[in-house]
PDB file of C-alpha atoms in Angstrom:
ATOM      1  CA  MET A 745     100.129 136.392  89.669  1.00  0.00           C
ATOM      2  CA  SER A 746     101.462 138.212  86.608  1.00  0.00           C
ATOM      3  CA  GLU A 747     100.629 137.206  83.025  1.00  0.00           C
ATOM      4  CA  GLU A 748     104.168 135.915  82.525  1.00  0.00           C
ATOM      5  CA  GLU A 749     103.882 133.674  85.586  1.00  0.00           C
ATOM      6  CA  GLU A 750     100.524 132.364  84.368  1.00  0.00           C
ATOM      7  CA  ASP A 751     102.037 131.536  80.967  1.00  0.00           C
ATOM      8  CA  ASP A 752     104.921 129.679  82.659  1.00  0.00           C
ATOM      9  CA  THR A 753     102.471 127.678  84.797  1.00  0.00           C
ATOM     10  CA  GLN A 754     100.392 126.717  81.758  1.00  0.00           C
ATOM     11  CA  GLN A 755     103.508 125.602  79.875  1.00  0.00           C
ATOM     12  CA  GLN A 756     104.581 123.448  82.833  1.00  0.00           C
ATOM     13  CA  ALA A 757     101.099 121.920  83.089  1.00  0.00           C
ATOM     14  CA  GLU A 758     100.961 121.081  79.354  1.00  0.00           C
ATOM     15  CA  LEU A 759     101.509 117.361  78.794  1.00  0.00           C
ATOM     16  CA  THR A 760     104.175 116.218  76.390  1.00  0.00           C
ATOM     17  CA  SER A 761     103.245 114.108  73.368  1.00  0.00           C
ATOM     18  CA  LYS A 762     104.816 111.042  75.052  1.00  0.00           C
ATOM     19  CA  GLN A 763     102.762 111.575  78.217  1.00  0.00           C
ATOM     20  CA  LYS A 764      99.576 111.883  76.158  1.00  0.00           C
ATOM     21  CA  GLN A 765     100.513 108.688  74.338  1.00  0.00           C
ATOM     22  CA  ASP A 766     101.096 106.766  77.584  1.00  0.00           C
ATOM     23  CA  ILE A 767      97.813 107.943  79.104  1.00  0.00           C
ATOM     24  CA  ALA A 768      95.884 107.060  75.948  1.00  0.00           C
ATOM     25  CA  LYS A 769      97.554 103.638  75.828  1.00  0.00           C
ATOM     26  CA  TRP A 770      96.536 102.955  79.443  1.00  0.00           C
ATOM     27  CA  PHE A 771      92.889 103.764  78.753  1.00  0.00           C
ATOM     28  CA  LEU A 772      92.866 101.640  75.596  1.00  0.00           C
ATOM     29  CA  THR A 773      94.503  98.568  77.134  1.00  0.00           C
ATOM     30  CA  ASN A 774      92.136  98.770  80.116  1.00  0.00           C
ATOM     31  CA  SER A 775      89.008  99.112  77.995  1.00  0.00           C
ATOM     32  CA  PRO A 776      86.087  96.868  79.032  1.00  0.00           C
ATOM     33  CA  PRO A 777      85.350  93.902  76.740  1.00  0.00           C
ATOM     34  CA  GLY A 778      84.101  94.940  73.316  1.00  0.00           C
ATOM     35  CA  GLU A 779      84.476  98.670  73.934  1.00  0.00           C
ATOM     36  CA  ILE A 780      87.974  99.567  72.746  1.00  0.00           C
ATOM     37  CA  HIS A 781      86.695 101.057  69.457  1.00  0.00           C
ATOM     38  CA  TYR A 782      84.363 103.431  71.324  1.00  0.00           C
ATOM     39  CA  ILE A 783      87.118 104.499  73.711  1.00  0.00           C
ATOM     40  CA  ALA A 784      89.587 104.977  70.860  1.00  0.00           C
ATOM     41  CA  LYS A 785      87.117 107.281  69.118  1.00  0.00           C
ATOM     42  CA  ASP A 786      86.683 109.401  72.258  1.00  0.00           C
ATOM     43  CA  ILE A 787      90.435 109.531  72.932  1.00  0.00           C
ATOM     44  CA  ARG A 788      91.095 110.700  69.389  1.00  0.00           C
ATOM     45  CA  SER A 789      88.750 113.653  69.794  1.00  0.00           C
ATOM     46  CA  ILE A 790      90.147 114.531  73.236  1.00  0.00           C
ATOM     47  CA  LEU A 791      93.840 114.302  72.347  1.00  0.00           C
ATOM     48  CA  SER A 792      93.794 116.465  69.212  1.00  0.00           C
ATOM     49  CA  ASP A 793      97.242 114.999  68.581  1.00  0.00           C
ATOM     50  CA  GLU A 794      97.201 112.557  65.676  1.00  0.00           C
ATOM     51  CA  ASP A 795     100.792 111.382  66.169  1.00  0.00           C
ATOM     52  CA  ALA A 796     100.265 110.561  69.851  1.00  0.00           C
ATOM     53  CA  TYR A 797      96.964 108.865  69.050  1.00  0.00           C
ATOM     54  CA  ASN A 798      98.396 106.679  66.280  1.00  0.00           C
ATOM     55  CA  ALA A 799     101.356 105.664  68.452  1.00  0.00           C
ATOM     56  CA  ALA A 800      99.070 104.756  71.375  1.00  0.00           C
ATOM     57  CA  VAL A 801      96.707 102.775  69.154  1.00  0.00           C
ATOM     58  CA  SER A 802      99.506 100.810  67.477  1.00  0.00           C
ATOM     59  CA  GLU A 803     100.843  99.733  70.879  1.00  0.00           C
ATOM     60  CA  ALA A 804      97.567  99.233  72.746  1.00  0.00           C
ATOM     61  CA  TYR A 805      95.470  97.234  70.281  1.00  0.00           C
ATOM     62  CA  PRO A 806      97.801  94.181  70.057  1.00  0.00           C
ATOM     63  CA  LEU A 807      98.022  94.040  73.867  1.00  0.00           C
ATOM     64  CA  TYR A 808      94.253  94.351  74.226  1.00  0.00           C
ATOM     65  CA  ASN A 809      93.494  91.747  71.541  1.00  0.00           C
ATOM     66  CA  LYS A 810      95.844  89.191  73.080  1.00  0.00           C
ATOM     67  CA  SER A 811      94.833  89.781  76.695  1.00  0.00           C
ATOM     68  CA  HIS A 812      91.130  89.548  75.798  1.00  0.00           C
ATOM     69  CA  MET A 813      91.784  86.600  73.454  1.00  0.00           C
ATOM     70  CA  ILE A 814      89.451  88.022  70.823  1.00  0.00           C
ATOM     71  CA  CYS A 815      87.956  85.669  68.245  1.00  0.00           C
ATOM     72  CA  LEU A 816      88.367  86.521  64.547  1.00  0.00           C
ATOM     73  CA  GLU A 817      86.941  84.871  61.441  1.00  0.00           C
ATOM     74  CA  LEU A 818      89.490  83.419  59.026  1.00  0.00           C
ATOM     75  CA  PRO A 819      89.354  85.047  55.568  1.00  0.00           C
ATOM     76  CA  ASN A 820      88.738  81.762  53.724  1.00  0.00           C
ATOM     77  CA  ARG A 821      85.754  80.967  55.984  1.00  0.00           C
ATOM     78  CA  THR A 822      87.408  77.836  57.330  1.00  0.00           C
ATOM     79  CA  GLY A 823      86.452  78.804  60.861  1.00  0.00           C
ATOM     80  CA  ASP A 824      87.332  81.174  63.674  1.00  0.00           C
ATOM     81  CA  MET A 825      90.587  81.610  65.539  1.00  0.00           C
ATOM     82  CA  LEU A 826      91.635  83.134  68.841  1.00  0.00           C
ATOM     83  CA  ILE A 827      94.324  85.793  69.080  1.00  0.00           C
ATOM     84  CA  THR A 828      96.568  84.740  71.973  1.00  0.00           C
ATOM     85  CA  THR A 829     100.179  84.985  73.058  1.00  0.00           C
ATOM     86  CA  PHE A 830     100.432  81.189  72.678  1.00  0.00           C
ATOM     87  CA  GLY A 831      99.756  81.383  68.942  1.00  0.00           C
ATOM     88  CA  GLU A 832     101.825  84.492  68.275  1.00  0.00           C
ATOM     89  CA  ILE A 833     104.506  83.940  65.621  1.00  0.00           C
ATOM     90  CA  ASP A 834     105.378  87.605  65.143  1.00  0.00           C
ATOM     91  CA  GLU A 835     103.663  90.968  65.593  1.00  0.00           C
ATOM     92  CA  ILE A 836     100.968  90.298  62.980  1.00  0.00           C
ATOM     93  CA  GLU A 837     101.007  86.525  62.381  1.00  0.00           C
ATOM     94  CA  TYR A 838      99.151  84.052  64.594  1.00  0.00           C
ATOM     95  CA  LEU A 839      98.862  80.274  64.437  1.00  0.00           C
ATOM     96  CA  ASP A 840      95.523  78.493  64.399  1.00  0.00           C
ATOM     97  CA  PRO A 841      96.504  74.956  65.507  1.00  0.00           C
ATOM     98  CA  ARG A 842      93.116  73.462  64.625  1.00  0.00           C
ATOM     99  CA  THR A 843      93.332  74.283  60.922  1.00  0.00           C
ATOM    100  CA  CYS A 844      97.176  74.308  60.792  1.00  0.00           C
ATOM    101  CA  GLN A 845      97.090  77.789  59.294  1.00  0.00           C
ATOM    102  CA  VAL A 846      98.811  81.072  60.058  1.00  0.00           C
ATOM    103  CA  ALA A 847      96.698  84.208  59.786  1.00  0.00           C
ATOM    104  CA  THR A 848      97.870  87.760  59.207  1.00  0.00           C
ATOM    105  CA  VAL A 849      96.009  90.039  61.600  1.00  0.00           C
ATOM    106  CA  SER A 850      95.192  93.742  61.435  1.00  0.00           C
ATOM    107  CA  HIS A 851      95.053  94.528  65.147  1.00  0.00           C
ATOM    108  CA  VAL A 852      93.413  97.947  64.883  1.00  0.00           C
ATOM    109  CA  LYS A 853      90.693  96.730  62.505  1.00  0.00           C
ATOM    110  CA  GLN A 854      90.457  93.405  64.390  1.00  0.00           C
ATOM    111  CA  VAL A 855      90.268  91.298  61.226  1.00  0.00           C
ATOM    112  CA  CYS A 856      92.307  88.541  59.575  1.00  0.00           C
ATOM    113  CA  THR A 857      93.561  89.881  56.258  1.00  0.00           C
ATOM    114  CA  ASN A 858      95.413  86.844  54.937  1.00  0.00           C
ATOM    115  CA  VAL A 859      96.098  83.188  55.691  1.00  0.00           C
ATOM    116  CA  ARG A 860      98.810  80.698  54.762  1.00  0.00           C
ATOM    117  CA  PRO A 861      99.577  77.055  55.599  1.00  0.00           C
ATOM    118  CA  ALA A 862     101.703  76.605  58.717  1.00  0.00           C
ATOM    119  CA  THR A 863     105.204  75.250  58.203  1.00  0.00           C
ATOM    120  CA  ASP A 864     106.436  72.021  59.808  1.00  0.00           C
ATOM    121  CA  GLU A 865     108.588  74.084  62.196  1.00  0.00           C
ATOM    122  CA  GLU A 866     105.490  75.921  63.430  1.00  0.00           C
ATOM    123  CA  LEU A 867     103.541  72.720  64.153  1.00  0.00           C
ATOM    124  CA  PRO A 868     104.104  69.971  66.749  1.00  0.00           C
ATOM    125  CA  THR A 869     105.099  66.425  65.896  1.00  0.00           C
ATOM    126  CA  SER A 870     102.458  63.802  65.122  1.00  0.00           C
ATOM    127  CA  TYR A 871     102.910  62.318  68.623  1.00  0.00           C
ATOM    128  CA  ILE A 872     102.176  65.649  70.324  1.00  0.00           C
ATOM    129  CA  GLU A 873      99.376  66.365  67.855  1.00  0.00           C
ATOM    130  CA  GLU A 874      97.549  63.213  69.026  1.00  0.00           C
ATOM    131  CA  PHE A 875      97.283  64.680  72.531  1.00  0.00           C
ATOM    132  CA  ARG A 876      96.627  68.222  71.329  1.00  0.00           C
ATOM    133  CA  GLY A 877      93.974  67.199  68.803  1.00  0.00           C
ATOM    134  CA  ALA A 878      92.166  64.876  71.225  1.00  0.00           C
ATOM    135  CA  LEU A 879      91.992  67.576  73.894  1.00  0.00           C
ATOM    136  CA  ASP A 880      90.889  70.165  71.334  1.00  0.00           C
ATOM    137  CA  ALA A 881      88.029  67.923  70.174  1.00  0.00           C
ATOM    138  CA  GLU A 882      86.776  67.367  73.740  1.00  0.00           C
ATOM    139  CA  LEU A 883      87.125  71.027  74.604  1.00  0.00           C
ATOM    140  CA  VAL A 884      85.108  72.075  71.537  1.00  0.00           C
ATOM    141  CA  LYS A 885      82.203  69.905  72.708  1.00  0.00           C
ATOM    142  CA  TYR A 886      82.404  71.280  76.249  1.00  0.00           C
ATOM    143  CA  VAL A 887      82.508  74.925  75.114  1.00  0.00           C
ATOM    144  CA  ALA A 888      79.591  74.412  72.698  1.00  0.00           C
ATOM    145  CA  GLU A 889      77.464  73.077  75.566  1.00  0.00           C
ATOM    146  CA  THR A 890      78.540  75.647  78.163  1.00  0.00           C
ATOM    147  CA  TYR A 891      79.216  78.970  76.416  1.00  0.00           C
ATOM    148  CA  PRO A 892      76.701  80.170  73.777  1.00  0.00           C
ATOM    149  CA  LYS A 893      79.274  82.485  72.179  1.00  0.00           C
ATOM    150  CA  GLY A 894      82.474  80.749  73.180  1.00  0.00           C
ATOM    151  CA  SER A 895      85.611  79.680  71.346  1.00  0.00           C
ATOM    152  CA  CYS A 896      88.565  77.579  72.390  1.00  0.00           C
ATOM    153  CA  SER A 897      91.966  76.446  71.208  1.00  0.00           C
ATOM    154  CA  VAL A 898      94.779  74.166  72.340  1.00  0.00           C
ATOM    155  CA  TYR A 899      98.439  74.991  71.743  1.00  0.00           C
ATOM    156  CA  CYS A 900     101.682  73.112  72.319  1.00  0.00           C
ATOM    157  CA  ILE A 901     103.896  75.579  74.199  1.00  0.00           C
ATOM    158  CA  SER A 902     106.740  73.268  75.201  1.00  0.00           C
ATOM    159  CA  GLY A 903     108.208  70.062  73.760  1.00  0.00           C
ATOM    160  CA  LYS A 904     106.567  70.280  70.334  1.00  0.00           C
ATOM    161  CA  ASP A 905     109.506  68.330  68.844  1.00  0.00           C
ATOM    162  CA  VAL A 906     108.947  65.276  71.094  1.00  0.00           C
ATOM    163  CA  GLU A 907     108.682  62.237  68.803  1.00  0.00           C
ATOM    164  CA  GLY A 908     107.346  59.656  71.259  1.00  0.00           C
ATOM    165  CA  PRO A 909     106.973  58.488  74.873  1.00  0.00           C
ATOM    166  CA  GLY A 910     109.766  59.231  77.310  1.00  0.00           C
ATOM    167  CA  ALA A 911     109.816  63.045  77.331  1.00  0.00           C
ATOM    168  CA  ASN A 912     107.752  65.775  78.937  1.00  0.00           C
ATOM    169  CA  PHE A 913     105.706  68.392  77.085  1.00  0.00           C
ATOM    170  CA  GLU A 914     103.177  71.120  77.847  1.00  0.00           C
ATOM    171  CA  LEU A 915      99.900  72.213  76.274  1.00  0.00           C
ATOM    172  CA  ALA A 916      97.886  75.367  76.834  1.00  0.00           C
ATOM    173  CA  ALA A 917      94.098  75.224  76.529  1.00  0.00           C
ATOM    174  CA  VAL A 918      92.271  78.546  76.303  1.00  0.00           C
ATOM    175  CA  ILE A 919      88.567  79.393  76.382  1.00  0.00           C
ATOM    176  CA  SER A 920      87.149  82.779  75.470  1.00  0.00           C
ATOM    177  CA  ALA A 921      83.471  83.727  75.549  1.00  0.00           C
ATOM    178  CA  THR A 922      81.901  87.154  75.138  1.00  0.00           C
ATOM    179  CA  ARG A 923      78.521  88.787  75.339  1.00  0.00           C
ATOM    180  CA  HIS A 924      78.380  92.267  73.857  1.00  0.00           C
ATOM    181  CA  SER A 925      75.140  94.204  74.154  1.00  0.00           C
ATOM    182  CA  PRO A 926      75.991  97.917  74.026  1.00  0.00           C
ATOM    183  CA  GLN A 927      72.416  98.777  73.073  1.00  0.00           C
ATOM    184  CA  ASN A 928      71.465  97.435  76.516  1.00  0.00           C
ATOM    185  CA  PHE A 929      74.443  99.169  78.158  1.00  0.00           C
ATOM    186  CA  CYS A 930      76.294  95.996  79.122  1.00  0.00           C
ATOM    187  CA  ASN A 931      79.245  93.931  77.904  1.00  0.00           C
ATOM    188  CA  GLY A 932      81.041  90.975  79.400  1.00  0.00           C
ATOM    189  CA  SER A 933      83.610  88.266  78.826  1.00  0.00           C
ATOM    190  CA  TRP A 934      84.857  84.972  80.262  1.00  0.00           C
ATOM    191  CA  ARG A 935      88.460  83.895  79.783  1.00  0.00           C
ATOM    192  CA  SER A 936      90.191  80.808  81.104  1.00  0.00           C
ATOM    193  CA  ILE A 937      93.748  79.632  80.486  1.00  0.00           C
ATOM    194  CA  TRP A 938      94.856  76.123  81.401  1.00  0.00           C
ATOM    195  CA  ASN A 939      98.546  75.218  81.390  1.00  0.00           C
ATOM    196  CA  ILE A 940      98.770  71.432  81.197  1.00  0.00           C
ATOM    197  CA  GLU A 941     102.081  69.667  81.875  1.00  0.00           C
ATOM    198  CA  PHE A 942     102.425  66.072  80.701  1.00  0.00           C
ATOM    199  CA  LYS A 943     105.138  64.535  82.899  1.00  0.00           C
ATOM    200  CA  ASP A 944     106.033  61.231  81.302  1.00  0.00           C
ATOM    201  CA  ASP A 945     108.691  60.399  83.903  1.00  0.00           C
ATOM    202  CA  LEU A 946     106.146  60.643  86.734  1.00  0.00           C
ATOM    203  CA  GLN A 947     103.217  59.391  84.664  1.00  0.00           C
ATOM    204  CA  VAL A 948     101.144  62.328  85.800  1.00  0.00           C
ATOM    205  CA  VAL A 949      99.431  65.289  84.153  1.00  0.00           C
ATOM    206  CA  GLU A 950      99.409  68.509  86.176  1.00  0.00           C
ATOM    207  CA  PHE A 951      97.537  71.634  85.202  1.00  0.00           C
ATOM    208  CA  ARG A 952      97.059  75.168  86.438  1.00  0.00           C
ATOM    209  CA  GLY A 953      94.033  77.270  85.611  1.00  0.00           C
ATOM    210  CA  LYS A 954      93.513  81.021  85.568  1.00  0.00           C
ATOM    211  CA  LEU A 955      89.913  82.188  85.217  1.00  0.00           C
ATOM    212  CA  GLN A 956      88.927  85.786  84.565  1.00  0.00           C
ATOM    213  CA  VAL A 957      85.457  87.321  84.375  1.00  0.00           C
ATOM    214  CA  ASP A 958      84.841  90.892  83.200  1.00  0.00           C
ATOM    215  CA  ALA A 959      81.514  92.704  83.088  1.00  0.00           C
ATOM    216  CA  HIS A 960      80.591  96.323  82.463  1.00  0.00           C
ATOM    217  CA  TYR A 961      77.178  97.911  83.094  1.00  0.00           C
ATOM    218  CA  PHE A 962      76.883 101.563  82.143  1.00  0.00           C
ATOM    219  CA  GLU A 963      73.202 102.497  82.107  1.00  0.00           C
ATOM    220  CA  GLU A 964      72.987 105.755  84.076  1.00  0.00           C
ATOM    221  CA  GLY A 965      76.212 104.837  85.842  1.00  0.00           C
ATOM    222  CA  ASN A 966      79.419 102.858  85.548  1.00  0.00           C
ATOM    223  CA  VAL A 967      79.719  99.505  87.310  1.00  0.00           C
ATOM    224  CA  GLN A 968      82.504  97.072  86.460  1.00  0.00           C
ATOM    225  CA  LEU A 969      83.346  93.567  87.591  1.00  0.00           C
ATOM    226  CA  ASP A 970      86.890  92.213  87.325  1.00  0.00           C
ATOM    227  CA  ALA A 971      87.121  88.820  89.036  1.00  0.00           C
ATOM    228  CA  ASN A 972      90.016  86.359  88.930  1.00  0.00           C
ATOM    229  CA  HIS A 973      90.495  82.852  90.210  1.00  0.00           C
ATOM    230  CA  ASP A 974      93.449  80.449  90.163  1.00  0.00           C
ATOM    231  CA  CYS A 975      93.260  76.693  90.611  1.00  0.00           C
ATOM    232  CA  LYS A 976      95.283  73.550  90.030  1.00  0.00           C
ATOM    233  CA  ASP A 977      94.677  69.826  89.693  1.00  0.00           C
ATOM    234  CA  ASN A 978      96.238  66.658  88.319  1.00  0.00           C
ATOM    235  CA  THR A 979      95.401  63.308  86.770  1.00  0.00           C
ATOM    236  CA  ILE A 980      97.274  60.224  85.619  1.00  0.00           C
ATOM    237  CA  PHE A 981      99.100  60.063  82.298  1.00  0.00           C
ATOM    238  CA  GLN A 982      96.957  57.985  79.923  1.00  0.00           C
ATOM    239  CA  SER A 983      96.279  57.601  76.226  1.00  0.00           C
ATOM    240  CA  PRO A 984      95.544  60.822  74.271  1.00  0.00           C
ATOM    241  CA  GLU A 985      91.790  60.160  74.219  1.00  0.00           C
ATOM    242  CA  ASP A 986      91.576  59.227  77.915  1.00  0.00           C
ATOM    243  CA  CYS A 987      93.729  62.197  78.935  1.00  0.00           C
ATOM    244  CA  ALA A 988      91.514  64.523  76.897  1.00  0.00           C
ATOM    245  CA  VAL A 989      88.320  63.295  78.559  1.00  0.00           C
ATOM    246  CA  SER A 990      89.832  63.430  82.055  1.00  0.00           C
ATOM    247  CA  ILE A 991      91.290  66.931  81.606  1.00  0.00           C
ATOM    248  CA  THR A 992      88.094  68.316  80.087  1.00  0.00           C
ATOM    249  CA  ASN A 993      86.026  66.896  82.947  1.00  0.00           C
ATOM    250  CA  MET A 994      88.289  68.573  85.487  1.00  0.00           C
ATOM    251  CA  ILE A 995      88.169  71.879  83.601  1.00  0.00           C
ATOM    252  CA  CYS A 996      84.386  71.610  83.594  1.00  0.00           C
ATOM    253  CA  HIS A 997      84.374  70.888  87.328  1.00  0.00           C
ATOM    254  CA  HIS A 998      86.579  73.851  88.266  1.00  0.00           C
ATOM    255  CA  GLU A 999      84.778  76.318  85.995  1.00  0.00           C
ATOM    256  CA  ASN A1000      81.339  75.251  87.198  1.00  0.00           C
ATOM    257  CA  GLU A1001      82.543  75.462  90.793  1.00  0.00           C
ATOM    258  CA  TYR A1002      83.825  79.001  90.245  1.00  0.00           C
ATOM    259  CA  MET A1003      80.636  80.112  88.483  1.00  0.00           C
ATOM    260  CA  ALA A1004      78.583  78.689  91.361  1.00  0.00           C
ATOM    261  CA  SER A1005      80.714  80.602  93.866  1.00  0.00           C
ATOM    262  CA  LEU A1006      80.182  83.835  91.924  1.00  0.00           C
ATOM    263  CA  GLU A1007      76.425  83.307  91.825  1.00  0.00           C
ATOM    264  CA  ALA A1008      76.373  82.584  95.560  1.00  0.00           C
ATOM    265  CA  SER A1009      78.433  85.668  96.402  1.00  0.00           C
ATOM    266  CA  TYR A1010      76.173  87.971  94.391  1.00  0.00           C
ATOM    267  CA  THR A1011      73.045  86.388  95.792  1.00  0.00           C
ATOM    268  CA  ASN A1012      74.302  87.251  99.284  1.00  0.00           C
ATOM    269  CA  LEU A1013      75.637  90.666  98.275  1.00  0.00           C
ATOM    270  CA  PRO A1014      72.808  92.724  99.861  1.00  0.00           C
ATOM    271  CA  ASP A1015      73.237  90.959 103.200  1.00  0.00           C
ATOM    272  CA  THR A1016      77.038  91.062 103.278  1.00  0.00           C
ATOM    273  CA  THR A1017      79.014  93.570 101.234  1.00  0.00           C
ATOM    274  CA  PHE A1018      76.335  96.275 100.914  1.00  0.00           C
ATOM    275  CA  LYS A1019      75.524  96.044 104.600  1.00  0.00           C
ATOM    276  CA  ASP A1020      79.214  96.400 105.495  1.00  0.00           C
ATOM    277  CA  LEU A1021      79.416  99.586 103.420  1.00  0.00           C
ATOM    278  CA  ARG A1022      76.953 101.313 105.752  1.00  0.00           C
ATOM    279  CA  ARG A1023      78.024 102.786 109.059  1.00  0.00           C
ATOM    280  CA  LYS A1024      76.406 100.716 111.786  1.00  0.00           C
ATOM    281  CA  LEU A1025      76.801 103.513 114.357  1.00  0.00           C
ATOM    282  CA  PRO A1026      77.288 107.269 114.015  1.00  0.00           C
ATOM    283  CA  VAL A1027      80.650 108.869 114.769  1.00  0.00           C
ATOM    284  CA  THR A1028      79.721 109.099 118.477  1.00  0.00           C
ATOM    285  CA  ARG A1029      79.454 105.270 118.505  1.00  0.00           C
ATOM    286  CA  THR A1030      76.000 105.545 120.118  1.00  0.00           C
ATOM    287  CA  LEU A1031      72.543 104.961 118.688  1.00  0.00           C
ATOM    288  CA  PHE A1032      70.317 107.972 118.199  1.00  0.00           C
ATOM    289  CA  PRO A1033      67.645 108.032 120.961  1.00  0.00           C
ATOM    290  CA  TRP A1034      64.572 108.551 118.832  1.00  0.00           C
ATOM    291  CA  HIS A1035      62.341 107.811 121.825  1.00  0.00           C
ATOM    292  CA  ASN A1036      63.741 110.796 123.796  1.00  0.00           C
ATOM    293  CA  THR A1037      64.762 113.568 121.420  1.00  0.00           C
ATOM    294  CA  LEU A1038      64.039 116.338 123.998  1.00  0.00           C
ATOM    295  CA  GLN A1039      67.471 115.778 125.539  1.00  0.00           C
ATOM    296  CA  PHE A1040      69.032 117.664 122.597  1.00  0.00           C
ATOM    297  CA  SER A1041      69.310 121.452 122.847  1.00  0.00           C
ATOM    298  CA  LEU A1042      68.159 121.927 119.239  1.00  0.00           C
ATOM    299  CA  THR A1043      64.911 120.162 120.015  1.00  0.00           C
ATOM    300  CA  ARG A1044      64.423 122.229 123.171  1.00  0.00           C
ATOM    301  CA  ASP A1045      65.128 125.484 121.334  1.00  0.00           C
ATOM    302  CA  ILE A1046      62.635 124.680 118.577  1.00  0.00           C
ATOM    303  CA  ALA A1047      60.024 123.695 121.120  1.00  0.00           C
ATOM    304  CA  LYS A1048      60.572 126.978 122.999  1.00  0.00           C
ATOM    305  CA  GLU A1049      60.270 129.066 119.845  1.00  0.00           C
ATOM    306  CA  LEU A1050      57.086 127.312 118.800  1.00  0.00           C
ATOM    307  CA  GLY A1051      55.653 127.494 122.283  1.00  0.00           C
ATOM    308  CA  ILE A1052      55.240 123.764 122.481  1.00  0.00           C
TER     309      ILE A1052
END
């Protein structure tokens, strides 16, 4: 190959700035829990293209923060808030329904930079707030007992203008818990989203749950867990307090059931999955006759050479 042909091949193989940006964005959005800053630092040094890096970071961080439902401290120390799609008002403003405040978020720095009171249009009616607040209070107690480093929030995602009985509405309850221990080469997170439909006409409450568990172990290797589980249930439409207790109990039941199934599957892992990874028989589909190895020519040839 001539030098000109080699130059043409290298030019064709060179990635465009947009391609570099898309690849960097993919790695950032798929970062394990708590590790996006480390990956961003490595990508920056590898890319050597500041424009592509900045574009990828500006797009990837908001997606990562919302999908991982990261917990940030409010600037006035009134508590913590979760960054979720349910609380998103615009690209940088997010509602905290518990404190009725809207926080301005710096996605790349992962901090709340400002806070303001939520407007009436951004909050549900007092009737909906009775149900939302009661469920939030019960969920806070459950998360405090179950997840050492967990946070939760309850949003009204449909029917927030309902003034009283007779109409349907929907709440979303989210739980996010993390355990970051990079010094021990492991990070993990638990996320659960519960869409709860209050159907007044049928006097029933239906809900759908999506549970996601992520774990990353990287001591002398790279092992990742990405497990998902969907479930659904229902209960009768009751008073706000009774609905809150009933829904929280069912959430507790489904999450404990899923955690128990995970523990059982990993307890049996050596006897099931790992065993299935090994070939039970060689390619010939016959067991090796260790009791009569002389039938193989290699054995006979070695024995002849050694005079055995």
